[in-house]
Short mmCIF file of C-alpha atoms in Angstrom, two decimals:
data_model
loop_
_atom_site.label_atom_id
_atom_site.label_comp_id
_atom_site.label_asym_id
_atom_site.label_seq_id
_atom_site.Cartn_x
_atom_site.Cartn_y
_atom_site.Cartn_z
CA MET A 1 184.82 100.62 123.97
CA ALA A 2 184.98 100.11 120.16
CA LEU A 3 187.58 100.48 117.43
CA THR A 4 186.93 102.24 114.08
CA LEU A 5 187.99 100.80 110.91
CA ASP A 6 190.06 103.80 109.56
CA ASN A 7 192.48 104.67 112.49
CA ALA A 8 191.64 102.16 115.02
CA THR A 9 190.91 104.92 117.37
CA PRO A 10 189.15 103.89 120.53
CA VAL A 11 185.60 105.25 120.61
CA THR A 12 183.51 105.11 123.81
CA THR A 13 180.00 104.07 123.30
CA ALA A 14 177.29 104.48 125.86
CA ALA A 15 175.64 101.35 126.94
CA PRO A 16 171.91 101.62 127.13
CA SER A 17 170.51 101.69 130.74
CA ALA A 18 168.68 98.60 131.45
CA HIS A 19 166.76 100.12 134.34
CA ARG A 20 166.13 103.65 133.18
CA ARG A 21 163.45 105.33 135.31
CA ALA A 22 160.24 105.89 133.40
CA PRO A 23 158.88 109.36 133.09
CA PRO A 24 156.00 110.22 135.40
CA TRP A 25 153.31 110.13 132.54
CA ARG A 26 154.23 106.52 131.93
CA GLY A 27 153.22 105.32 135.52
CA PRO A 28 150.17 103.29 136.42
CA ALA A 29 148.37 106.41 137.54
CA LEU A 30 147.91 107.29 134.02
CA GLY A 31 145.33 104.57 133.51
CA LEU A 32 143.04 106.45 135.94
CA LEU A 33 143.03 109.65 133.96
CA LEU A 34 140.30 108.59 131.33
CA PRO A 35 137.69 107.05 133.71
CA LEU A 36 138.29 109.92 136.35
CA THR A 37 137.74 112.46 133.44
CA VAL A 38 134.54 110.88 132.24
CA ALA A 39 133.21 110.51 135.83
CA VAL A 40 133.91 114.00 136.68
CA GLY A 41 132.54 115.26 133.31
CA TRP A 42 129.16 113.32 133.92
CA GLU A 43 129.05 114.51 137.43
CA ALA A 44 129.37 118.21 136.24
CA ALA A 45 126.81 117.57 133.44
CA VAL A 46 124.22 116.34 135.94
CA TYR A 47 125.08 119.17 138.50
CA LEU A 48 124.72 121.85 135.85
CA GLY A 49 121.30 120.36 134.71
CA TRP A 50 122.30 119.20 131.30
CA SER A 51 120.96 115.73 132.32
CA ASN A 52 118.71 114.72 135.06
CA GLY A 53 120.78 111.65 135.75
CA ARG A 54 117.71 109.32 136.10
CA LEU A 55 118.77 106.56 133.76
CA VAL A 56 122.48 107.11 133.93
CA PRO A 57 123.19 108.22 137.44
CA PRO A 58 126.12 110.46 138.22
CA PRO A 59 129.25 108.96 140.13
CA SER A 60 127.96 110.54 143.42
CA ARG A 61 124.89 108.66 143.43
CA VAL A 62 126.53 105.42 142.41
CA PHE A 63 129.15 105.60 145.13
CA SER A 64 126.61 106.39 147.67
CA THR A 65 124.79 103.12 146.50
CA ILE A 66 128.08 101.17 146.93
CA ALA A 67 128.39 102.59 150.39
CA GLU A 68 124.83 101.82 151.43
CA LEU A 69 125.36 98.25 150.21
CA ALA A 70 128.69 98.00 152.13
CA ARG A 71 127.10 99.30 155.27
CA THR A 72 124.34 96.86 155.32
CA GLY A 73 126.66 93.86 154.51
CA GLU A 74 124.98 93.31 151.17
CA LEU A 75 127.95 94.16 149.24
CA THR A 76 130.40 91.67 151.06
CA ARG A 77 127.88 88.89 150.69
CA HIS A 78 127.52 89.41 146.90
CA VAL A 79 131.16 89.98 146.20
CA VAL A 80 132.24 86.81 148.14
CA ALA A 81 129.69 84.72 146.29
CA THR A 82 130.79 86.02 142.79
CA LEU A 83 134.47 85.59 143.78
CA GLY A 84 134.01 81.98 144.83
CA ARG A 85 132.24 81.14 141.72
CA VAL A 86 134.89 82.63 139.50
CA ALA A 87 137.75 81.21 141.47
CA ALA A 88 136.23 77.77 141.17
CA GLY A 89 135.37 78.07 137.37
CA PHE A 90 138.81 79.61 136.69
CA GLY A 91 140.59 76.82 138.39
CA LEU A 92 138.73 74.17 136.54
CA GLY A 93 138.89 75.82 133.20
CA LEU A 94 142.51 76.55 133.72
CA LEU A 95 143.37 73.00 134.54
CA SER A 96 141.32 71.38 131.83
CA GLY A 97 142.50 73.96 129.02
CA THR A 98 146.27 73.57 130.06
CA VAL A 99 146.26 69.79 129.90
CA LEU A 100 144.38 69.43 126.77
CA GLY A 101 146.14 72.45 125.05
CA ALA A 102 149.63 70.94 126.01
CA VAL A 103 148.56 67.57 124.68
CA ALA A 104 147.14 68.90 121.53
CA GLY A 105 150.10 71.24 120.95
CA TYR A 106 152.78 68.53 121.69
CA TRP A 107 151.33 65.61 119.95
CA SER A 108 150.12 66.03 116.51
CA VAL A 109 147.77 62.88 116.62
CA ALA A 110 146.03 64.45 119.54
CA ARG A 111 145.64 67.74 117.86
CA ARG A 112 144.01 66.20 114.70
CA LEU A 113 141.57 64.24 117.02
CA LEU A 114 140.71 66.90 119.52
CA ASP A 115 141.09 70.31 117.88
CA PRO A 116 138.13 70.17 115.35
CA THR A 117 135.65 69.33 118.07
CA VAL A 118 136.99 72.08 120.35
CA GLN A 119 136.87 74.67 117.61
CA ALA A 120 133.33 73.70 116.90
CA LEU A 121 132.31 74.01 120.54
CA ARG A 122 134.20 77.24 120.90
CA ALA A 123 131.65 78.80 118.31
CA ILE A 124 128.74 77.97 120.62
CA PRO A 125 127.43 81.24 122.26
CA SER A 126 127.82 81.28 126.03
CA ILE A 127 124.02 81.69 126.62
CA ALA A 128 123.36 78.48 124.67
CA TRP A 129 125.01 76.50 127.42
CA VAL A 130 122.60 77.75 130.14
CA PRO A 131 119.60 75.58 129.64
CA LEU A 132 121.64 72.60 128.86
CA PHE A 133 123.64 72.98 132.19
CA ILE A 134 120.41 73.68 134.09
CA LEU A 135 118.95 70.42 132.76
CA TRP A 136 122.11 68.46 133.61
CA LEU A 137 123.37 70.11 136.82
CA GLY A 138 120.40 71.97 138.25
CA ILE A 139 120.26 75.72 138.99
CA PHE A 140 122.71 75.57 142.05
CA GLU A 141 126.47 76.21 142.14
CA THR A 142 127.67 73.33 140.03
CA SER A 143 125.95 74.53 136.79
CA LYS A 144 127.32 78.15 137.40
CA VAL A 145 130.97 76.82 138.03
CA ALA A 146 130.54 74.70 134.96
CA LEU A 147 129.53 77.67 132.72
CA ILE A 148 132.41 79.87 133.89
CA ALA A 149 134.82 76.95 133.39
CA VAL A 150 133.61 76.73 129.76
CA GLY A 151 134.54 80.45 129.26
CA VAL A 152 137.98 80.05 130.75
CA PHE A 153 138.69 76.85 129.04
CA PHE A 154 138.88 78.11 125.32
CA PRO A 155 141.46 80.92 125.44
CA VAL A 156 143.67 78.80 127.79
CA TYR A 157 143.48 75.81 125.50
CA LEU A 158 144.18 77.83 122.37
CA GLY A 159 146.85 79.81 123.96
CA VAL A 160 148.84 76.69 125.15
CA MET A 161 148.27 74.84 121.97
CA GLY A 162 149.24 77.87 119.83
CA ALA A 163 152.22 78.56 121.83
CA ILE A 164 153.73 75.17 121.86
CA ARG A 165 153.17 74.95 117.94
CA SER A 166 154.92 78.35 117.46
CA VAL A 167 158.18 77.33 119.30
CA ASP A 168 161.11 77.69 116.99
CA ARG A 169 161.95 74.46 115.41
CA LYS A 170 165.77 75.22 115.61
CA ILE A 171 165.56 75.50 119.35
CA VAL A 172 163.98 72.03 119.56
CA GLU A 173 166.75 70.78 117.21
CA VAL A 174 169.29 72.28 119.65
CA GLY A 175 167.70 70.17 122.50
CA ARG A 176 167.58 67.15 120.52
CA ALA A 177 171.24 67.47 119.53
CA PHE A 178 172.07 67.73 123.35
CA ARG A 179 169.93 64.54 123.75
CA LEU A 180 167.51 66.07 126.14
CA SER A 181 164.93 63.57 127.40
CA GLY A 182 161.16 64.45 126.81
CA PRO A 183 160.54 65.97 130.40
CA ALA A 184 163.86 67.96 130.09
CA MET A 185 162.83 69.20 126.73
CA ILE A 186 159.73 70.41 128.20
CA ARG A 187 161.27 71.93 131.27
CA ARG A 188 164.37 73.67 129.64
CA ILE A 189 162.97 74.55 126.13
CA LEU A 190 159.26 74.37 125.60
CA LEU A 191 158.19 75.85 128.95
CA PRO A 192 160.31 79.15 128.74
CA ALA A 193 159.14 79.59 125.24
CA VAL A 194 155.47 78.98 126.03
CA LEU A 195 155.32 81.06 129.19
CA PRO A 196 154.75 84.58 127.72
CA ALA A 197 151.82 83.33 125.59
CA TYR A 198 150.42 81.22 128.48
CA VAL A 199 150.34 84.23 130.87
CA LEU A 200 148.38 86.14 128.17
CA ALA A 201 146.07 83.25 127.86
CA LEU A 202 145.46 83.14 131.59
CA ARG A 203 144.64 86.91 131.51
CA VAL A 204 142.25 86.44 128.68
CA GLY A 205 140.65 83.44 130.28
CA LEU A 206 140.12 85.29 133.47
CA GLY A 207 138.46 88.06 131.63
CA LEU A 208 136.06 85.67 129.96
CA GLY A 209 135.46 84.16 133.26
CA TRP A 210 134.22 87.37 134.71
CA MET A 211 131.99 87.68 131.57
CA PHE A 212 130.61 84.37 131.90
CA VAL A 213 129.84 84.60 135.76
CA VAL A 214 127.04 87.21 134.86
CA ALA A 215 125.25 84.64 132.64
CA ALA A 216 125.92 82.08 135.33
CA GLU A 217 124.30 84.17 137.89
CA PHE A 218 121.37 84.70 135.77
CA MET A 219 120.52 81.09 136.46
CA GLY A 220 118.28 81.39 139.53
CA ALA A 221 121.05 83.00 141.78
CA SER A 222 119.96 84.66 145.07
CA GLU A 223 123.37 86.26 145.67
CA GLY A 224 126.25 87.64 143.73
CA LEU A 225 126.84 90.67 141.56
CA GLY A 226 124.76 89.18 138.71
CA PHE A 227 121.80 89.03 141.14
CA LEU A 228 122.40 92.67 141.90
CA LEU A 229 122.16 93.48 138.20
CA ILE A 230 118.76 91.61 137.89
CA ASP A 231 117.42 92.99 141.07
CA GLY A 232 118.22 96.58 139.99
CA GLN A 233 116.54 95.91 136.70
CA GLN A 234 113.47 94.57 138.16
CA LEU A 235 113.19 97.13 140.81
CA GLY A 236 113.99 100.16 138.54
CA LYS A 237 117.31 101.16 140.33
CA PRO A 238 119.72 102.26 137.69
CA ALA A 239 122.21 103.38 140.40
CA GLN A 240 122.41 99.80 141.64
CA ILE A 241 122.98 98.38 138.21
CA VAL A 242 125.74 100.82 137.45
CA ALA A 243 127.21 100.02 140.88
CA ALA A 244 127.26 96.44 140.20
CA ILE A 245 128.98 97.12 136.89
CA VAL A 246 131.55 99.29 138.46
CA ILE A 247 132.30 96.48 141.09
CA PHE A 248 132.62 94.15 138.28
CA ALA A 249 135.24 96.48 136.75
CA LEU A 250 137.28 96.82 139.86
CA LEU A 251 137.20 93.03 140.84
CA GLY A 252 138.19 92.02 137.12
CA LYS A 253 141.02 94.67 136.83
CA THR A 254 142.40 93.71 140.39
CA THR A 255 142.39 90.06 139.73
CA ASP A 256 144.11 90.59 136.29
CA TRP A 257 146.71 92.72 138.04
CA LEU A 258 147.26 89.90 140.60
CA ILE A 259 148.01 87.51 137.69
CA GLU A 260 150.31 89.98 136.02
CA ILE A 261 152.26 90.49 139.40
CA ALA A 262 152.45 86.78 140.30
CA THR A 263 153.93 85.77 136.92
CA LEU A 264 156.20 88.66 136.66
CA PRO A 265 159.18 86.91 138.10
CA LEU A 266 158.66 84.16 135.53
CA LEU A 267 159.20 86.59 132.70
CA ARG A 268 162.05 88.56 134.05
CA TRP A 269 164.46 86.98 131.48
CA GLN A 270 162.49 88.61 128.58
CA ASP A 271 164.14 91.60 126.81
CA ALA A 272 161.18 92.38 124.75
CA PHE A 273 160.13 95.78 123.36
CA GLY A 274 156.92 96.14 125.19
CA ARG A 275 158.69 95.52 128.59
CA HIS A 276 160.21 98.92 128.42
CA ASP A 277 157.41 100.81 126.80
CA GLY A 278 159.39 101.51 123.54
CA GLU A 279 162.41 103.20 125.29
CA THR A 280 165.86 102.56 123.73
#
């Protein structure tokens, strides 16, 4: 209910609906449209004889390869090995990136001390760490986990540090005006302000963890999806190579979705534009 300035006549204004049902074309199933269209199109191209499908096998051949690997138990063994490495490396990189990023973002002296070195290390290609980690840690699991942790560390560190530094100074001044202690300032002001960027940093770090696990499993691994890639290359099995790539994509998307779902309750307070897909 609102009043006009001319005649003070009550005017009813409709409040926007906070929980308007999204149209069907905005549902999660829409994301399947592009890969399914490409898969069906390539299957049809091979079926019609436009391609022999030798170097790029059709989806039917790829899925039959996945089914055969699952039947023999090879798929479970390789997936479990890769998931274990990614989980360990992600946990290590997440912990170190969060701690150092928070210290560098909150304490300017630590930032001037740490950040130049971290930025220099970030520019090193991932493959350059492989011979050094093999020399230091051997070719077993420790070196693989360490390489994955390196990939996760940098985006988490940058996300946390950048989010803390971008907190509105006026909000911090309000906290100081209310005489909040250091822990209270972190819990009630900095943490809510940092959480959206932190969640994004987690998702980027997890994505890099999946990328780095391939390089890690090139280091003398006898099991894992990276081993499937190398084995398929050496034995001339393009269907096995594409099958491993498809499984990487499915696992990566699933774990990213799990992080998104797990952190959703922490971000329900947001009223951002993107949370409603541009609806007004």
